[in-house]
């Protein structure tokens, strides 16, 4: 079945790399490929170019001016803390849960899976007031850890779904092989499955990070102290003009500041994503 | 499928083994369950309770039973918004999917150039939806937007025309923005699905005489079912819950024609301060979404049969 | 196997414990009697820190802690916090919300305290009226905004009009706008934000008031959207639109683009607020043409009106430090604080102080001060739903009457019916 085929696919890929490049069945010839790709790239990059054109040194100075009590630098730090924590919690919780769903079924696992699914079916506006009250009851209101946990919870369905494909295609033969070597079930998971599931893990981490980093609403409602504000909230305040207006230049400058760390994270993690695809089970 | 193999294997002490593994599985799921119970299920019960009351955000609630739900079905504006949301979802989902596939096949070559293009197409995903909405709204403003002036200079369209004043052009711009922002993510997911299909399978089909299109349709697509299910479920859910892009770019206009379901919920809760009614609308929306997602999952059951 | 499970449980327990503990240590927004938590909108961000600093320096027993919140989300955040039992000690809100919050018991009754204020009769009457509910006072004026008519003097000159003689009636506004639009070449005579309810209750309604009419009866019980004054204002806008005097973007503008068009020098006349001054005089991105301000006119010469906007400041019920909160309220309505606001380009609400601290700062402030003395605000507990909602009754009326294919009368009749239904449901 697919399970066995996947195991051999990574081996064949390596063989392919070592052999001289044989003619692969691509639909487009080289020149056409380049033309199409570049045209699309222009279309994709154009709006970002518009955004960058609004970023002037004057705007950067205005946005980073902390005299109004809101510091972009501090907000950056807060965002980093919240995003990293939320991502870590999401990755750990969804990996463990997904492994359990796939390999270690128990009564009620289906129900649990279903509950996870409906998490992303509820609009956040609807649930924010009771959520605020709950956080207050457990003492995590106006607290970055509280915000991180909330964001992690709402990223869980994404993580569990993404990991599903990775774990589902791992053949049990691998797991059994590891167990024969004397490892426990958990040890098998750690040493053998995780490297193979790496792409799913990295995808989960990436997407959770972006979702947490760009979140505006949860941070806005749940945080009261200004010095705990995350970046999107601070940018929103700093770029507002009195009465219904938005200073567009300031806002785009703020957006650029928000986007750069995400791009860096993506570039860094992308390497592991690709490596995970080609490495893996051979070890 | 894999469960079948797991359960069939141990020949001795089968029940004990399964139960111990079951217990471990349960324990591993505990972190996720704790988070869900605390930050989702418990507040959700609060929302359900709120939906059964008439609660003006800052006043005291009064129990009204199912009256909110009855009112929802009589609420013309809400029903129209739901209709528009469905229309929007039906239009944008195939656009995103087809483009995602196209892009994935485009960048699946293992060259550095392909990797660069992959990053370029993924870049908009990193920007928040609200930021993207502001950028596109500015781009397409008549008279002062860079895109309209550019296209006006090229003679393609009239730069003084207001593209947000007409339903179809406004709708097209919003669809364009969302596609630009989201397709990179779907491309990546499809790509990871494709890359787990070995070349041998497609090669074998080609040797057997199938052309590229047949190979794609009869071999690749069925093998991509789990990926497709993932992409579709999230795409549809996201579209049915659309709010920010319309709130920022069209303000529900022209004349309320682009109001979405969540926009109506927002208006009910935080403009008209009928929080109980807004909660009822949210529960209804959730039920619709659950049904649609369940339907999708059933249709695209994870079948590994090739 | 067993060892692994225990280890896992231990880790889980530790995590839970540390989360709970960190929660305890870093939460808590200062509920001791010495701290006053103050929530303001971002429109106050320019001066609120200085205000807080001055207060903290002159008050040894109370310390103010400021939180700035985006205007668009203020009500949501305040409402959720109040519902969750965690309201701040002081809240500054758009004055149109004050009646609603008072009516649902979200604000503390401060009538007795206000009675003892020496300057209680010297504050902007519109603000004070908004802060009252059923005879009791719940909020004080805090910051002021007024709507006036901005006009592009350069465009006036080019169109053959006298740049120092702005229009004084609605028909003059229309005539002047048409002359400027006749210049062509991307030049327009008039602009407004057609898809923004709140903007238009601010900039369009003064024309109705100046003509002697109103959109709402003064006790907030009856809608007057089908009145002839409202009709003539809508007809004026409609005529200008049909004649191409306005740029196309006004039809869908939700608040920022009409102003940008004026600032870019493309529009002759634009009604907007005193706060627009700072944007026009900005060194980097300001207006690069000569411009002036005048009061918004009505149907006949000599009749002008303005919308008195800005914030009211109140003590939410459930505030943990109401005494400190009142100290702060007293402080911000007094001379020193109002001076700080004037220094930062924000209009004070103390009418008796305007001449001394505000008018001298800029030649145009005289017009603003005159506007505030005439300022009006529609009083209703559902003001937000009726007028601010960009998909509500007021917005729909404007969209249909100005841009739609039907008649102004039909649009007015429809709006009147919907508005009155909402009012009856709310007041009855």
PDB file of C-alpha atoms in Angstrom, chain C residues 234-329:
ATOM      1  CA  UNK C 234     -29.649  65.170   0.903  1.00  0.00           C
ATOM      2  CA  UNK C 235     -30.895  66.764  -2.316  1.00  0.00           C
ATOM      3  CA  UNK C 236     -27.926  69.112  -2.359  1.00  0.00           C
ATOM      4  CA  UNK C 237     -25.509  66.213  -2.037  1.00  0.00           C
ATOM      5  CA  UNK C 238     -27.402  64.241  -4.631  1.00  0.00           C
ATOM      6  CA  UNK C 239     -27.297  67.088  -7.151  1.00  0.00           C
ATOM      7  CA  UNK C 240     -23.581  67.512  -6.653  1.00  0.00           C
ATOM      8  CA  UNK C 241     -23.015  63.798  -7.125  1.00  0.00           C
ATOM      9  CA  UNK C 242     -25.106  63.586 -10.248  1.00  0.00           C
ATOM     10  CA  UNK C 243     -23.273  66.561 -11.762  1.00  0.00           C
ATOM     11  CA  UNK C 244     -19.912  64.928 -11.156  1.00  0.00           C
ATOM     12  CA  UNK C 245     -18.833  67.530  -8.643  1.00  0.00           C
ATOM     13  CA  UNK C 246     -17.565  64.838  -6.278  1.00  0.00           C
ATOM     14  CA  UNK C 247     -14.870  62.212  -6.890  1.00  0.00           C
ATOM     15  CA  UNK C 248     -16.118  58.685  -7.445  1.00  0.00           C
ATOM     16  CA  UNK C 249     -14.401  57.361  -4.350  1.00  0.00           C
ATOM     17  CA  UNK C 250     -16.888  59.065  -2.041  1.00  0.00           C
ATOM     18  CA  UNK C 251     -19.497  56.441  -2.752  1.00  0.00           C
ATOM     19  CA  UNK C 252     -17.594  53.736  -0.891  1.00  0.00           C
ATOM     20  CA  UNK C 253     -15.294  55.752   1.356  1.00  0.00           C
ATOM     21  CA  UNK C 254     -15.425  54.554   4.929  1.00  0.00           C
ATOM     22  CA  UNK C 255     -13.550  57.462   6.435  1.00  0.00           C
ATOM     23  CA  UNK C 256     -10.040  58.159   5.219  1.00  0.00           C
ATOM     24  CA  UNK C 257     -10.037  58.681   1.485  1.00  0.00           C
ATOM     25  CA  UNK C 258     -12.124  61.808   1.175  1.00  0.00           C
ATOM     26  CA  UNK C 259      -9.731  63.576   3.503  1.00  0.00           C
ATOM     27  CA  UNK C 260      -6.752  62.316   1.546  1.00  0.00           C
ATOM     28  CA  UNK C 261      -8.253  63.628  -1.640  1.00  0.00           C
ATOM     29  CA  UNK C 262      -8.715  67.070  -0.080  1.00  0.00           C
ATOM     30  CA  UNK C 263      -5.188  67.027   1.304  1.00  0.00           C
ATOM     31  CA  UNK C 264      -3.875  66.160  -2.144  1.00  0.00           C
ATOM     32  CA  UNK C 265      -5.401  69.387  -3.410  1.00  0.00           C
ATOM     33  CA  UNK C 266      -8.063  67.782  -5.560  1.00  0.00           C
ATOM     34  CA  UNK C 267     -11.157  68.914  -3.690  1.00  0.00           C
ATOM     35  CA  UNK C 268     -12.516  72.398  -3.157  1.00  0.00           C
ATOM     36  CA  UNK C 269     -14.732  72.036  -0.068  1.00  0.00           C
ATOM     37  CA  UNK C 270     -14.668  69.363   2.630  1.00  0.00           C
ATOM     38  CA  UNK C 271     -16.445  69.296   5.995  1.00  0.00           C
ATOM     39  CA  UNK C 272     -14.330  67.744   8.692  1.00  0.00           C
ATOM     40  CA  UNK C 273     -13.100  68.205  12.251  1.00  0.00           C
ATOM     41  CA  UNK C 274     -10.684  70.456  14.051  1.00  0.00           C
ATOM     42  CA  UNK C 275      -8.363  67.477  14.473  1.00  0.00           C
ATOM     43  CA  UNK C 276      -7.781  67.561  10.730  1.00  0.00           C
ATOM     44  CA  UNK C 277      -5.599  70.614  11.378  1.00  0.00           C
ATOM     45  CA  UNK C 278      -2.617  68.564  12.490  1.00  0.00           C
ATOM     46  CA  UNK C 279      -2.815  66.409   9.384  1.00  0.00           C
ATOM     47  CA  UNK C 280      -2.971  69.438   7.070  1.00  0.00           C
ATOM     48  CA  UNK C 281      -0.121  71.236   8.786  1.00  0.00           C
ATOM     49  CA  UNK C 282       2.126  68.184   8.933  1.00  0.00           C
ATOM     50  CA  UNK C 283       5.568  69.157   7.621  1.00  0.00           C
ATOM     51  CA  UNK C 284       6.168  65.995   5.643  1.00  0.00           C
ATOM     52  CA  UNK C 285       2.758  64.970   4.356  1.00  0.00           C
ATOM     53  CA  UNK C 286       0.674  68.063   4.898  1.00  0.00           C
ATOM     54  CA  UNK C 287      -1.320  70.167   2.487  1.00  0.00           C
ATOM     55  CA  UNK C 288       0.734  71.989  -0.082  1.00  0.00           C
ATOM     56  CA  UNK C 289      -1.819  74.632  -0.873  1.00  0.00           C
ATOM     57  CA  UNK C 290      -3.463  77.546   0.875  1.00  0.00           C
ATOM     58  CA  UNK C 291      -6.624  76.664   2.758  1.00  0.00           C
ATOM     59  CA  UNK C 292      -9.089  78.116   5.240  1.00  0.00           C
ATOM     60  CA  UNK C 293     -11.880  77.152   7.630  1.00  0.00           C
ATOM     61  CA  UNK C 294     -15.388  78.423   8.116  1.00  0.00           C
ATOM     62  CA  UNK C 295     -18.505  77.396   9.984  1.00  0.00           C
ATOM     63  CA  UNK C 296     -20.830  74.929   8.290  1.00  0.00           C
ATOM     64  CA  UNK C 297     -23.770  76.868   6.860  1.00  0.00           C
ATOM     65  CA  UNK C 298     -27.449  76.102   6.600  1.00  0.00           C
ATOM     66  CA  UNK C 299     -30.151  77.236   4.259  1.00  0.00           C
ATOM     67  CA  UNK C 300     -29.899  80.966   5.052  1.00  0.00           C
ATOM     68  CA  UNK C 301     -27.024  83.352   5.595  1.00  0.00           C
ATOM     69  CA  UNK C 302     -25.936  83.763   9.184  1.00  0.00           C
ATOM     70  CA  UNK C 303     -27.125  80.352  10.290  1.00  0.00           C
ATOM     71  CA  UNK C 304     -24.337  77.944  11.131  1.00  0.00           C
ATOM     72  CA  UNK C 305     -23.972  74.854  13.255  1.00  0.00           C
ATOM     73  CA  UNK C 306     -21.475  72.235  14.304  1.00  0.00           C
ATOM     74  CA  UNK C 307     -21.311  68.778  15.774  1.00  0.00           C
ATOM     75  CA  UNK C 308     -19.702  68.829  19.190  1.00  0.00           C
ATOM     76  CA  UNK C 309     -17.762  65.621  19.379  1.00  0.00           C
ATOM     77  CA  UNK C 310     -14.961  64.319  21.456  1.00  0.00           C
ATOM     78  CA  UNK C 311     -14.925  62.322  24.632  1.00  0.00           C
ATOM     79  CA  UNK C 312     -16.783  62.219  27.878  1.00  0.00           C
ATOM     80  CA  UNK C 313     -15.019  60.797  30.868  1.00  0.00           C
ATOM     81  CA  UNK C 314     -16.726  58.685  33.496  1.00  0.00           C
ATOM     82  CA  UNK C 315     -16.254  56.346  36.422  1.00  0.00           C
ATOM     83  CA  UNK C 316     -17.511  52.865  35.557  1.00  0.00           C
ATOM     84  CA  UNK C 317     -19.608  51.184  38.206  1.00  0.00           C
ATOM     85  CA  UNK C 318     -17.494  48.464  39.736  1.00  0.00           C
ATOM     86  CA  UNK C 319     -14.438  50.698  39.719  1.00  0.00           C
ATOM     87  CA  UNK C 320     -12.117  49.649  42.474  1.00  0.00           C
ATOM     88  CA  UNK C 321     -10.883  53.140  43.256  1.00  0.00           C
ATOM     89  CA  UNK C 322     -13.754  55.572  42.717  1.00  0.00           C
ATOM     90  CA  UNK C 323     -12.251  58.257  44.961  1.00  0.00           C
ATOM     91  CA  UNK C 324      -9.014  58.341  43.049  1.00  0.00           C
ATOM     92  CA  UNK C 325     -11.017  58.254  39.858  1.00  0.00           C
ATOM     93  CA  UNK C 326     -12.970  61.371  40.874  1.00  0.00           C
ATOM     94  CA  UNK C 327      -9.717  63.148  41.690  1.00  0.00           C
ATOM     95  CA  UNK C 328      -8.587  62.439  38.171  1.00  0.00           C
ATOM     96  CA  UNK C 329     -11.880  63.628  36.689  1.00  0.00           C
TER      97      UNK C 329
END
